[in-house]
Coordinates of C-alpha atoms in Angstrom, one line a residue:
Chain R
M1 CA 54.6 39.8 47.2
S2 CA 55.6 40.8 43.7
T3 CA 58.1 39.0 41.6
A4 CA 60.4 40.7 39.1
T5 CA 59.1 39.0 36.0
L6 CA 56.0 37.1 35.0
N7 CA 56.1 33.5 33.8
V8 CA 53.4 33.7 31.2
T9 CA 53.3 30.0 30.5
T10 CA 52.6 29.3 34.1
V11 CA 50.0 32.0 34.3
K12 CA 48.2 31.0 31.2
D13 CA 47.9 27.4 32.4
D14 CA 45.8 28.7 35.3
F15 CA 43.1 29.8 32.9
P16 CA 41.0 26.9 31.6
L17 CA 39.3 28.8 28.8
L18 CA 42.6 29.9 27.3
G19 CA 43.5 26.2 26.6
R20 CA 40.5 25.8 24.3
E21 CA 40.2 26.0 20.6
V22 CA 37.8 28.1 18.5
N23 CA 37.2 27.4 14.8
G24 CA 40.0 24.9 14.9
H25 CA 42.6 27.3 16.3
P26 CA 43.9 27.8 19.8
I27 CA 41.9 30.8 21.2
V28 CA 43.9 34.1 21.2
Y29 CA 41.9 36.1 23.6
L30 CA 42.6 39.8 23.1
D31 CA 39.4 41.3 24.6
S32 CA 40.4 41.6 28.2
G33 CA 39.4 45.3 28.1
A34 CA 35.8 44.1 27.8
T35 CA 36.1 41.2 30.3
S36 CA 39.0 39.1 31.6
Q37 CA 39.2 35.3 31.7
K38 CA 39.2 33.6 35.1
P39 CA 41.9 31.5 36.7
R40 CA 41.2 28.2 38.2
Q41 CA 41.8 29.7 41.6
V42 CA 38.8 32.0 41.2
L43 CA 36.6 29.3 39.8
D44 CA 37.6 27.0 42.7
A45 CA 36.7 29.8 45.2
L46 CA 33.3 30.1 43.7
D47 CA 32.7 26.3 43.9
R48 CA 34.0 26.1 47.4
Y49 CA 31.8 28.9 48.5
Y50 CA 28.7 27.2 47.2
E51 CA 29.7 23.7 48.3
E52 CA 30.8 24.7 51.8
I53 CA 29.5 28.0 53.2
N54 CA 26.6 29.4 51.1
A55 CA 24.3 31.3 53.4
N56 CA 22.8 34.8 53.6
I57 CA 25.2 37.1 55.3
H58 CA 24.8 39.5 58.3
R59 CA 21.8 37.6 59.6
G60 CA 21.9 33.9 60.2
A61 CA 22.7 32.8 63.7
Y62 CA 24.5 29.7 62.5
L63 CA 28.0 28.7 61.6
I64 CA 28.0 28.8 57.8
A65 CA 26.2 32.1 57.8
E66 CA 29.0 33.5 59.9
K67 CA 31.6 31.9 57.6
A68 CA 29.9 33.4 54.6
T69 CA 29.9 36.8 56.3
T70 CA 33.6 36.5 57.2
A71 CA 34.4 35.4 53.6
L72 CA 32.7 38.5 52.2
E73 CA 34.3 40.9 54.7
D74 CA 37.7 39.2 54.1
S75 CA 37.3 40.0 50.4
R76 CA 36.4 43.6 51.2
A77 CA 39.6 43.9 53.3
A78 CA 41.6 42.3 50.5
L79 CA 40.2 44.8 47.9
A80 CA 40.9 47.7 50.3
G81 CA 44.5 46.7 50.6
F82 CA 44.8 46.1 46.9
V83 CA 43.8 49.6 45.9
G84 CA 45.2 51.5 48.8
A85 CA 42.1 52.1 50.8
S86 CA 43.0 52.4 54.4
A87 CA 39.8 51.0 55.8
A88 CA 37.5 48.3 54.5
E89 CA 34.8 51.0 55.2
E90 CA 35.9 52.8 52.0
I91 CA 34.9 49.8 49.8
V92 CA 31.3 49.4 48.6
F93 CA 30.3 46.5 46.5
T94 CA 27.9 47.2 43.7
K95 CA 26.5 45.2 40.8
N96 CA 29.2 46.6 38.4
A97 CA 31.3 49.6 37.9
T98 CA 28.4 51.3 36.0
E99 CA 26.3 51.0 39.1
A100 CA 29.1 52.4 41.2
L101 CA 29.3 55.5 39.1
N102 CA 25.5 55.8 39.1
L103 CA 25.6 55.7 42.9
V104 CA 27.9 58.7 42.9
T105 CA 25.9 60.7 40.3
H106 CA 22.7 59.9 42.1
V107 CA 23.9 61.0 45.5
L108 CA 25.4 64.2 44.0
G109 CA 21.9 65.1 43.0
D110 CA 20.5 64.5 46.5
D111 CA 20.1 67.7 48.5
R112 CA 20.7 65.8 51.7
F113 CA 24.4 65.6 50.6
D114 CA 26.3 68.8 51.4
R115 CA 28.4 68.4 48.2
H116 CA 25.3 68.1 45.9
V117 CA 25.2 70.0 42.7
G118 CA 22.6 72.4 41.4
P119 CA 21.8 75.1 38.9
G120 CA 24.9 77.2 38.1
D121 CA 27.3 74.4 39.1
E122 CA 29.4 72.7 36.5
I123 CA 30.3 69.0 36.1
V124 CA 33.4 68.4 34.1
I125 CA 34.2 65.1 32.3
T126 CA 36.4 64.3 29.2
E127 CA 35.7 63.4 25.6
L128 CA 37.6 60.2 26.3
E129 CA 35.0 58.7 28.6
H130 CA 33.3 55.3 28.3
H131 CA 29.5 55.8 28.2
A132 CA 29.4 54.6 31.9
N133 CA 31.3 57.7 32.9
L134 CA 29.4 60.0 30.6
V135 CA 25.7 59.3 30.4
P136 CA 25.2 59.3 34.2
W137 CA 26.7 62.8 34.3
Q138 CA 24.4 63.9 31.5
E139 CA 21.5 62.7 33.6
L140 CA 22.8 64.4 36.8
A141 CA 23.1 67.6 34.9
R142 CA 19.6 67.2 33.5
R143 CA 18.1 66.5 36.9
T144 CA 19.9 69.3 38.8
G145 CA 20.2 72.1 36.3
A146 CA 24.0 71.9 36.4
T147 CA 26.0 72.3 33.3
L148 CA 28.1 69.5 31.7
R149 CA 31.4 70.5 30.3
W150 CA 34.4 68.4 29.1
Y151 CA 38.0 68.4 28.2
G152 CA 38.7 67.6 24.6
V153 CA 41.1 64.9 23.3
T154 CA 44.4 65.4 21.5
D155 CA 45.1 63.8 18.2
E156 CA 47.2 61.3 20.1
G157 CA 44.2 60.2 22.1
R158 CA 45.0 61.8 25.4
I159 CA 43.0 64.3 27.5
D160 CA 43.8 67.8 26.1
L161 CA 44.7 69.7 29.2
D162 CA 44.7 73.0 27.3
S163 CA 41.1 72.6 26.1
L164 CA 39.4 73.7 29.3
E165 CA 40.0 76.0 32.3
L166 CA 38.2 75.0 35.5
T167 CA 36.4 77.7 37.4
D168 CA 34.9 77.9 40.9
A169 CA 31.6 76.7 39.4
V170 CA 33.1 73.3 38.9
K171 CA 31.8 71.0 41.6
V172 CA 33.0 67.6 40.3
L173 CA 35.6 66.4 37.8
A174 CA 35.3 62.9 36.5
F175 CA 37.7 61.1 34.2
T176 CA 39.0 57.7 33.2
H177 CA 42.3 56.6 34.7
Q178 CA 43.1 54.7 31.5
S179 CA 41.1 55.0 28.3
N180 CA 39.4 51.8 27.2
V181 CA 39.9 52.9 23.6
T182 CA 43.2 54.8 23.2
G183 CA 44.9 53.2 26.2
A184 CA 46.1 56.6 27.3
V185 CA 46.8 56.9 31.1
A186 CA 45.5 60.2 32.5
P187 CA 47.7 62.6 34.3
V188 CA 45.8 62.0 37.6
E189 CA 48.1 64.2 39.7
E190 CA 47.6 67.2 37.5
L191 CA 43.9 66.8 37.2
V192 CA 43.5 66.3 40.9
R193 CA 45.6 69.5 41.5
R194 CA 43.3 71.4 39.1
A195 CA 40.2 70.1 40.8
R196 CA 41.5 70.9 44.3
A197 CA 42.3 74.4 43.2
V198 CA 38.6 75.1 42.5
G199 CA 37.3 72.9 45.3
A200 CA 35.8 70.2 43.1
L201 CA 35.4 66.5 43.9
V202 CA 37.3 64.0 41.8
V203 CA 35.8 60.8 40.4
L204 CA 38.0 58.3 38.8
D205 CA 36.9 55.6 36.4
A206 CA 39.5 53.0 37.3
C207 CA 38.0 50.0 35.3
Q208 CA 41.0 49.8 32.9
S209 CA 43.7 50.6 35.4
V210 CA 43.1 48.5 38.5
P211 CA 43.4 45.1 36.6
H212 CA 46.6 46.2 34.9
M213 CA 48.8 48.2 37.2
S214 CA 49.4 49.0 40.8
V215 CA 46.9 51.6 41.9
D216 CA 46.7 53.4 45.2
F217 CA 43.7 55.6 45.6
H218 CA 44.9 57.4 48.7
E219 CA 48.2 58.2 46.9
L220 CA 46.2 59.5 43.9
D221 CA 44.0 61.5 46.3
V222 CA 40.8 60.9 44.3
D223 CA 37.5 61.2 46.2
Y224 CA 35.8 58.4 44.4
A225 CA 36.8 55.6 42.1
A226 CA 34.9 52.8 40.4
F227 CA 36.1 49.6 38.9
S228 CA 34.6 46.2 37.9
G229 CA 35.4 42.8 39.2
H230 CA 35.0 40.9 35.9
K231 CA 37.8 42.9 34.3
M232 CA 40.3 41.9 37.0
L233 CA 39.9 38.1 36.8
G234 CA 36.8 38.1 39.1
P235 CA 33.3 36.9 38.3
S236 CA 30.7 39.1 36.7
G237 CA 28.0 40.7 38.8
V238 CA 30.3 42.6 41.2
G239 CA 31.8 46.1 40.9
V240 CA 33.5 48.3 43.5
L241 CA 33.0 51.9 44.5
Y242 CA 35.9 53.4 46.5
A243 CA 35.1 56.6 48.4
K244 CA 36.9 58.5 51.0
A245 CA 35.5 57.4 54.4
A246 CA 34.4 61.0 55.4
L247 CA 32.5 61.4 52.2
L248 CA 30.9 58.1 52.4
A249 CA 29.8 58.8 55.9
S250 CA 28.0 62.0 54.9
M251 CA 26.2 60.5 51.9
P252 CA 22.5 59.6 51.8
P253 CA 21.7 56.2 50.3
F254 CA 21.2 55.3 46.6
I255 CA 19.3 52.0 46.4
T256 CA 17.2 51.5 49.5
G257 CA 15.6 48.4 51.2
G258 CA 16.7 45.7 53.4
S259 CA 20.3 45.3 54.8
M260 CA 21.0 49.1 54.6
I261 CA 18.8 50.3 57.5
E262 CA 19.4 51.2 61.1
T263 CA 15.8 51.6 62.3
V264 CA 12.5 51.4 60.4
T265 CA 9.1 52.7 61.4
M266 CA 6.0 53.1 59.3
E267 CA 6.8 56.8 58.9
K268 CA 10.5 56.8 58.2
S269 CA 13.8 55.1 58.4
T270 CA 17.4 55.8 59.4
Y271 CA 20.3 54.2 57.7
A272 CA 23.2 52.0 58.6
P273 CA 26.8 53.3 58.5
P274 CA 28.9 52.7 55.4
P275 CA 29.4 50.5 53.6
Q276 CA 26.1 48.7 54.5
R277 CA 24.2 51.9 53.8
F278 CA 25.1 51.5 50.1
E279 CA 24.6 47.7 49.9
A280 CA 20.8 47.2 50.0
G281 CA 19.4 43.8 49.6
V282 CA 21.1 40.4 49.6
P283 CA 24.6 41.0 48.3
M284 CA 26.4 39.1 45.5
T285 CA 28.4 37.2 48.2
S286 CA 29.8 34.4 45.9
Q287 CA 31.0 36.9 43.4
V288 CA 32.7 39.0 46.1
V289 CA 34.4 35.9 47.4
G290 CA 35.5 35.1 43.9
L291 CA 36.8 38.6 43.5
G292 CA 38.8 38.2 46.7
A293 CA 40.4 35.2 45.2
A294 CA 41.2 37.2 42.0
V295 CA 42.9 39.9 44.1
R296 CA 45.0 37.3 45.9
Y297 CA 45.9 35.8 42.5
L298 CA 46.9 39.2 41.1
E299 CA 49.0 40.0 44.2
R300 CA 50.8 36.7 43.9
V301 CA 51.7 37.3 40.3
G302 CA 52.5 40.9 41.2
M303 CA 51.0 44.1 39.7
D304 CA 54.4 45.5 38.7
A305 CA 55.3 42.3 36.9
I306 CA 51.9 42.4 35.2
A307 CA 52.3 46.0 34.1
A308 CA 55.8 45.3 32.7
H309 CA 54.5 42.3 30.8
E310 CA 51.6 44.1 29.2
H311 CA 53.9 47.0 28.4
A312 CA 56.1 44.6 26.4
L313 CA 53.0 43.2 24.6
V314 CA 51.9 46.7 23.7
A315 CA 55.4 47.7 22.5
K316 CA 55.4 44.7 20.1
T317 CA 51.9 45.3 18.9
L318 CA 52.5 49.0 18.2
D319 CA 55.7 48.1 16.4
K320 CA 54.1 45.4 14.2
L321 CA 51.0 47.5 13.4
A322 CA 53.2 50.4 12.3
S323 CA 54.8 48.1 9.8
L324 CA 51.4 47.3 8.1
D325 CA 50.2 49.4 5.3
G326 CA 46.8 51.0 5.8
V327 CA 46.6 50.4 9.5
R328 CA 46.3 53.4 11.8
V329 CA 46.4 53.2 15.6
I330 CA 43.8 55.5 17.4
G331 CA 45.8 56.4 20.5
P332 CA 49.4 57.0 21.6
T333 CA 52.0 55.2 19.7
D334 CA 54.9 56.1 21.9
N335 CA 54.1 53.5 24.6
V336 CA 54.5 56.1 27.4
Q337 CA 51.8 56.5 30.0
R338 CA 49.9 54.0 28.0
G339 CA 47.9 50.9 28.9
S340 CA 47.1 47.7 27.1
A341 CA 44.1 48.7 24.9
V342 CA 45.3 49.2 21.3
S343 CA 42.6 50.4 19.0
F344 CA 43.1 50.7 15.2
V345 CA 41.4 51.1 11.9
V346 CA 42.3 49.2 8.7
D347 CA 41.7 51.1 5.5
G348 CA 39.0 49.4 3.4
V349 CA 38.1 46.8 6.0
H350 CA 35.3 47.7 8.4
A351 CA 36.1 46.8 12.0
H352 CA 33.1 44.4 12.2
D353 CA 34.3 42.5 9.1
L354 CA 37.9 42.5 10.5
G355 CA 36.6 41.0 13.8
Q356 CA 34.8 38.3 11.9
I357 CA 37.9 37.3 9.9
L358 CA 40.1 37.3 13.0
D359 CA 37.6 35.1 14.7
D360 CA 38.0 32.6 11.9
D361 CA 41.7 32.4 13.0
G362 CA 40.7 32.1 16.7
V363 CA 41.5 35.7 17.5
A364 CA 39.0 37.4 19.7
I365 CA 39.0 41.2 19.5
R366 CA 36.5 43.9 20.2
V367 CA 35.0 45.9 17.3
G368 CA 32.7 48.9 17.3
H369 CA 32.8 52.1 19.3
H370 CA 33.6 50.3 22.6
C371 CA 30.9 52.4 24.4
A372 CA 32.9 55.5 23.6
W373 CA 30.9 56.9 20.7
P374 CA 31.8 60.6 21.2
L375 CA 35.5 59.7 21.2
H376 CA 35.0 57.8 17.9
R377 CA 33.3 60.9 16.4
R378 CA 36.2 63.0 17.6
F379 CA 38.5 60.8 15.4
D380 CA 35.9 60.7 12.6
V381 CA 35.6 57.0 12.6
A382 CA 32.4 55.0 13.1
A383 CA 34.1 52.0 14.5
T384 CA 37.6 50.7 15.5
A385 CA 39.0 47.3 16.2
R386 CA 40.6 46.9 19.6
A387 CA 43.1 44.4 20.9
S388 CA 43.4 44.6 24.6
F389 CA 45.9 42.5 26.6
A390 CA 46.1 41.0 30.1
L391 CA 48.7 39.2 32.1
Y392 CA 48.0 35.9 30.3
N393 CA 48.7 37.0 26.7
T394 CA 51.9 36.0 25.0
L395 CA 54.2 37.8 22.6
D396 CA 53.5 35.0 20.1
E397 CA 49.8 35.9 20.2
V398 CA 50.7 39.4 18.8
D399 CA 52.1 37.6 15.7
V400 CA 48.9 35.7 15.3
L401 CA 47.0 38.9 15.5
V402 CA 49.1 40.6 12.9
A403 CA 49.0 37.7 10.5
A404 CA 45.2 37.6 10.8
I405 CA 45.0 41.3 10.1
E406 CA 47.0 40.8 6.9
R407 CA 44.7 37.9 5.9
A408 CA 41.7 40.2 6.3
Q409 CA 43.4 42.9 4.2
Q410 CA 44.0 40.3 1.5
F411 CA 40.4 39.1 1.7
F412 CA 38.7 42.5 1.4
L413 CA 41.2 44.5 -0.5
S414 CA 42.3 42.0 -3.2
G415 CA 39.0 40.0 -3.3
A416 CA 41.1 36.9 -3.5
S417 CA 40.2 33.9 -1.5
V418 CA 42.7 33.2 1.3
Chain W
M1 CA 36.6 28.3 5.3
R2 CA 33.9 29.3 7.6
M3 CA 34.0 32.9 6.7
E4 CA 33.4 32.2 3.1
Q5 CA 30.0 30.9 4.1
M6 CA 29.2 34.4 5.2
Y7 CA 31.2 36.5 2.8
Q8 CA 29.8 35.1 -0.4
E9 CA 31.3 36.5 -3.6
V10 CA 27.9 38.2 -4.3
I11 CA 28.1 40.0 -1.0
L12 CA 31.6 41.3 -1.6
D13 CA 30.5 42.4 -5.1
H14 CA 27.6 44.4 -3.7
Y15 CA 29.9 45.8 -1.0
K16 CA 32.5 47.0 -3.4
H17 CA 30.0 48.1 -6.1
P18 CA 26.8 49.1 -4.3
H19 CA 23.6 49.5 -6.3
G20 CA 21.3 52.5 -5.9
R21 CA 23.6 54.4 -3.5
G22 CA 23.2 58.1 -3.0
L23 CA 20.3 60.2 -1.8
R24 CA 17.8 61.3 -4.4
E25 CA 14.6 63.3 -4.9
P26 CA 11.7 62.8 -4.9
F27 CA 10.9 60.8 -1.8
G28 CA 7.9 60.3 0.5
A29 CA 9.9 59.6 3.6
E30 CA 13.5 59.7 4.9
V31 CA 14.6 57.7 7.9
H32 CA 17.8 57.4 9.7
H33 CA 18.6 54.1 11.4
V34 CA 21.6 53.2 13.6
N35 CA 22.9 50.0 15.0
P36 CA 23.9 51.2 18.5
T37 CA 26.2 48.3 19.2
C38 CA 28.6 49.0 16.3
G39 CA 27.7 52.6 15.2
D40 CA 26.7 51.5 11.7
E41 CA 24.1 53.9 10.2
V42 CA 22.0 54.4 7.2
T43 CA 19.9 57.3 5.9
L44 CA 17.3 56.0 3.5
R45 CA 14.7 57.5 1.3
V46 CA 11.7 55.8 -0.3
H47 CA 9.6 57.1 -3.1
I48 CA 6.2 55.5 -3.8
D49 CA 4.5 56.6 -7.0
D50 CA 0.8 57.3 -7.5
A51 CA 0.2 53.7 -8.6
G52 CA 1.6 52.4 -5.3
I53 CA 4.8 51.2 -6.8
V54 CA 8.2 51.5 -5.0
A55 CA 9.7 53.9 -7.5
D56 CA 13.0 54.6 -5.8
V57 CA 15.0 53.6 -2.8
S58 CA 18.0 55.8 -2.2
Y59 CA 20.4 55.7 0.7
D60 CA 23.7 56.9 2.2
G61 CA 25.5 55.7 5.3
Q62 CA 28.4 53.7 6.5
G63 CA 28.9 50.3 7.9
C64 CA 30.4 46.9 7.5
S65 CA 30.2 44.8 4.3
I66 CA 27.2 42.9 5.5
S67 CA 25.1 46.0 6.2
Q68 CA 26.2 47.8 3.0
A69 CA 25.8 44.9 0.7
A70 CA 22.4 44.0 2.2
T71 CA 21.1 47.5 1.5
S72 CA 22.4 47.3 -2.0
V73 CA 20.5 44.0 -2.5
L74 CA 17.4 45.6 -1.0
T75 CA 17.2 48.2 -3.7
D76 CA 17.5 45.5 -6.4
Q77 CA 14.7 43.5 -4.9
V78 CA 12.1 46.1 -4.0
V79 CA 12.3 48.9 -6.5
G80 CA 9.6 48.4 -9.2
L81 CA 7.4 46.3 -6.9
P82 CA 4.0 47.3 -5.6
V83 CA 4.3 48.2 -1.9
E84 CA 2.5 45.1 -0.6
R85 CA 4.8 42.8 -2.6
A86 CA 7.9 44.8 -1.5
L87 CA 6.9 44.2 2.1
T88 CA 6.5 40.5 1.6
V89 CA 10.1 40.5 0.2
V90 CA 11.2 42.3 3.3
D91 CA 9.4 39.8 5.5
A92 CA 10.9 36.8 3.6
F93 CA 14.4 38.2 3.9
S94 CA 14.0 39.0 7.6
A95 CA 12.6 35.5 8.3
M96 CA 15.6 33.9 6.6
V97 CA 18.3 36.1 8.2
G98 CA 16.7 35.8 11.7
S99 CA 16.2 32.0 11.5
R100 CA 19.6 30.9 12.8
G101 CA 19.9 28.7 9.8
S102 CA 16.5 27.0 9.9
V103 CA 14.9 28.9 7.0
D104 CA 16.6 28.5 3.6
G105 CA 15.0 31.5 1.8
D106 CA 13.4 31.6 -1.6
V107 CA 15.6 32.9 -4.4
D108 CA 12.6 33.8 -6.4
V109 CA 11.4 36.1 -3.7
I110 CA 14.6 37.6 -2.3
G111 CA 17.0 37.3 -5.3
D112 CA 20.6 38.0 -4.2
G113 CA 19.3 38.2 -0.7
I114 CA 19.8 34.4 -0.6
A115 CA 23.5 35.1 -0.3
F116 CA 22.9 36.2 3.3
A117 CA 21.6 32.8 4.4
G118 CA 25.0 32.2 6.0
V119 CA 24.7 35.4 8.1
S120 CA 21.8 33.8 9.9
K121 CA 24.2 31.5 11.7
Y122 CA 26.0 34.6 13.2
P123 CA 23.5 36.2 15.6
A124 CA 25.8 39.2 16.1
R125 CA 25.6 40.0 12.4
V126 CA 21.8 39.7 11.9
K127 CA 21.3 43.3 12.8
C128 CA 23.9 44.3 10.2
A129 CA 22.0 42.5 7.4
L130 CA 18.7 44.0 8.5
L131 CA 19.8 47.6 9.0
G132 CA 18.7 48.9 5.6
W133 CA 15.8 46.5 5.3
M134 CA 14.2 47.7 8.5
A135 CA 14.9 51.3 7.5
F136 CA 13.0 50.6 4.3
K137 CA 10.1 49.1 6.2
D138 CA 10.0 52.0 8.6
A139 CA 10.0 54.5 5.7
V140 CA 7.2 52.7 3.9
V141 CA 5.1 52.7 7.1
R142 CA 5.6 56.4 7.5
I143 CA 4.5 57.1 3.9
V144 CA 1.5 54.8 4.1
E145 CA 0.4 56.1 7.5
A146 CA 1.1 59.8 6.8
P147 CA -2.0 62.0 6.6
A148 CA -2.7 63.1 3.0
G149 CA -0.7 66.1 2.1
S150 CA 2.2 65.6 4.6
T151 CA 5.4 64.0 3.5
G152 CA 6.3 61.7 6.3
R153 CA 9.8 63.2 6.3
K154 CA 11.4 63.6 9.6
N155 CA 14.6 65.1 10.7
D156 CA 17.5 62.8 11.5
E157 CA 17.4 63.1 15.2
E158 CA 13.7 62.5 15.5
S159 CA 13.7 59.5 13.2
A160 CA 16.8 58.0 14.8
R161 CA 15.0 58.0 18.1
S162 CA 11.7 56.6 16.8
G163 CA 13.1 54.3 14.2
G164 CA 16.4 53.3 15.6
Q165 CA 17.1 49.7 16.7
W166 CA 17.6 49.7 20.4
T167 CA 18.9 46.7 22.1

């Protein structure tokens, strides 16, 4: 399935948007941490779905409805295989990864669930989290009377494992697999070991890992994991919740309504088994089908080849940025256990202004706090610029990025027109 | 160069040498506004004298060149004006910046604010240009609406919640 190396020219040619120009320059898309671009194969799958088999699934007694149902379930199976879930019953489709995390935090506050949290219990997260894996836990703590605690972050931008001791009060530990800001990859094995030692559930935010490296949730032994479709070459509007089958089976529903019931009377209802129990209403079938095509694309290129390619891109970027005066990387600079988000600050040039000047050269980066405001406070910066790579970026694009940063420095620091 | 349409020399001047910066006494209201999308923030105080003139606008905060320069321009344009006139200046500046390029702006009303006409073509930056100006408007409203004898001053957290720009 996977090949040793990745032919980036061939890969890039599959992405129509990456052949376009912006502001008179070929686009250099370095914001895949926010959302990825889509290959022709995914766009074609969406078109084919609507042109050939569009119908509501799990109901229609006619051929195309059956085909649409099969297409959705085939994608579920593909997703399960891709992330090391043994059964397709461990994969729930949600609107996005944020909804997947909210599903978990909501159910953990429901007293019908035997693992629910309450007063005196502790929820542990980290200071590295995206707001999506932070705010829902604050809300859960508020609703249940549980206490929210967190691991701090080292100066290098990694989880500070010495900053917190877990006690038996901890019922759930949630953390990001790979920081969307610092790029640090979490020591999952160690954190899972600590959680198990106190009997806590483990929730993994895998949004930034699944698109960039081979991930096996069973091997990682996490209880829940959430990731988004649009960051892994799929369409927007679909996210995924992975949960261990036994947990999912004992969980009450989150969003209720049609499609998720077993029987309904005027007095009460019983609910379908997973995953249908957690997929109320008409699903995002076309997006799921598109995501299935994205998985097949990633598997064809090979996740190990993708990880190696991105590792080389990050190595070059860290090396080049280190050679620039007044540029500081917020995150590990050793390129070990590190993903493809490279955040940095440029002295005297606000990130927002930097982003604007880079855009003038066709370079698209993210600026701001990247939905990780507490982490930015931890580093005493209001905003950072972030270049984040994916399988389709080239080493030459790193040179374009660096030249554009130098131009921004000239523009704001010398005042000269450039 | 496209970016020079936005980063006019006058904007860079205000950014590098801001006017009226620093928090001063006395003041009738202090507000704290944030731009939640990028983390830019401004703490801004307004003092209106007994004659109803904007006697001082003082501020502190951090942000991009557009937000910082626009706040500097604000102080130039509104200090010394009767409150009603100051608010018409704010409205004129807001109208231009939010117009997506369809309103030219009147240099006699908004002065150096005219340099921000180019910003109106960049929807993502409109909030930057308006950060200090909306804070000023909020502070004025608090002073004008405050019951006699109270100051209209609020603590940061409270004012950020009630006066922040949520999108």
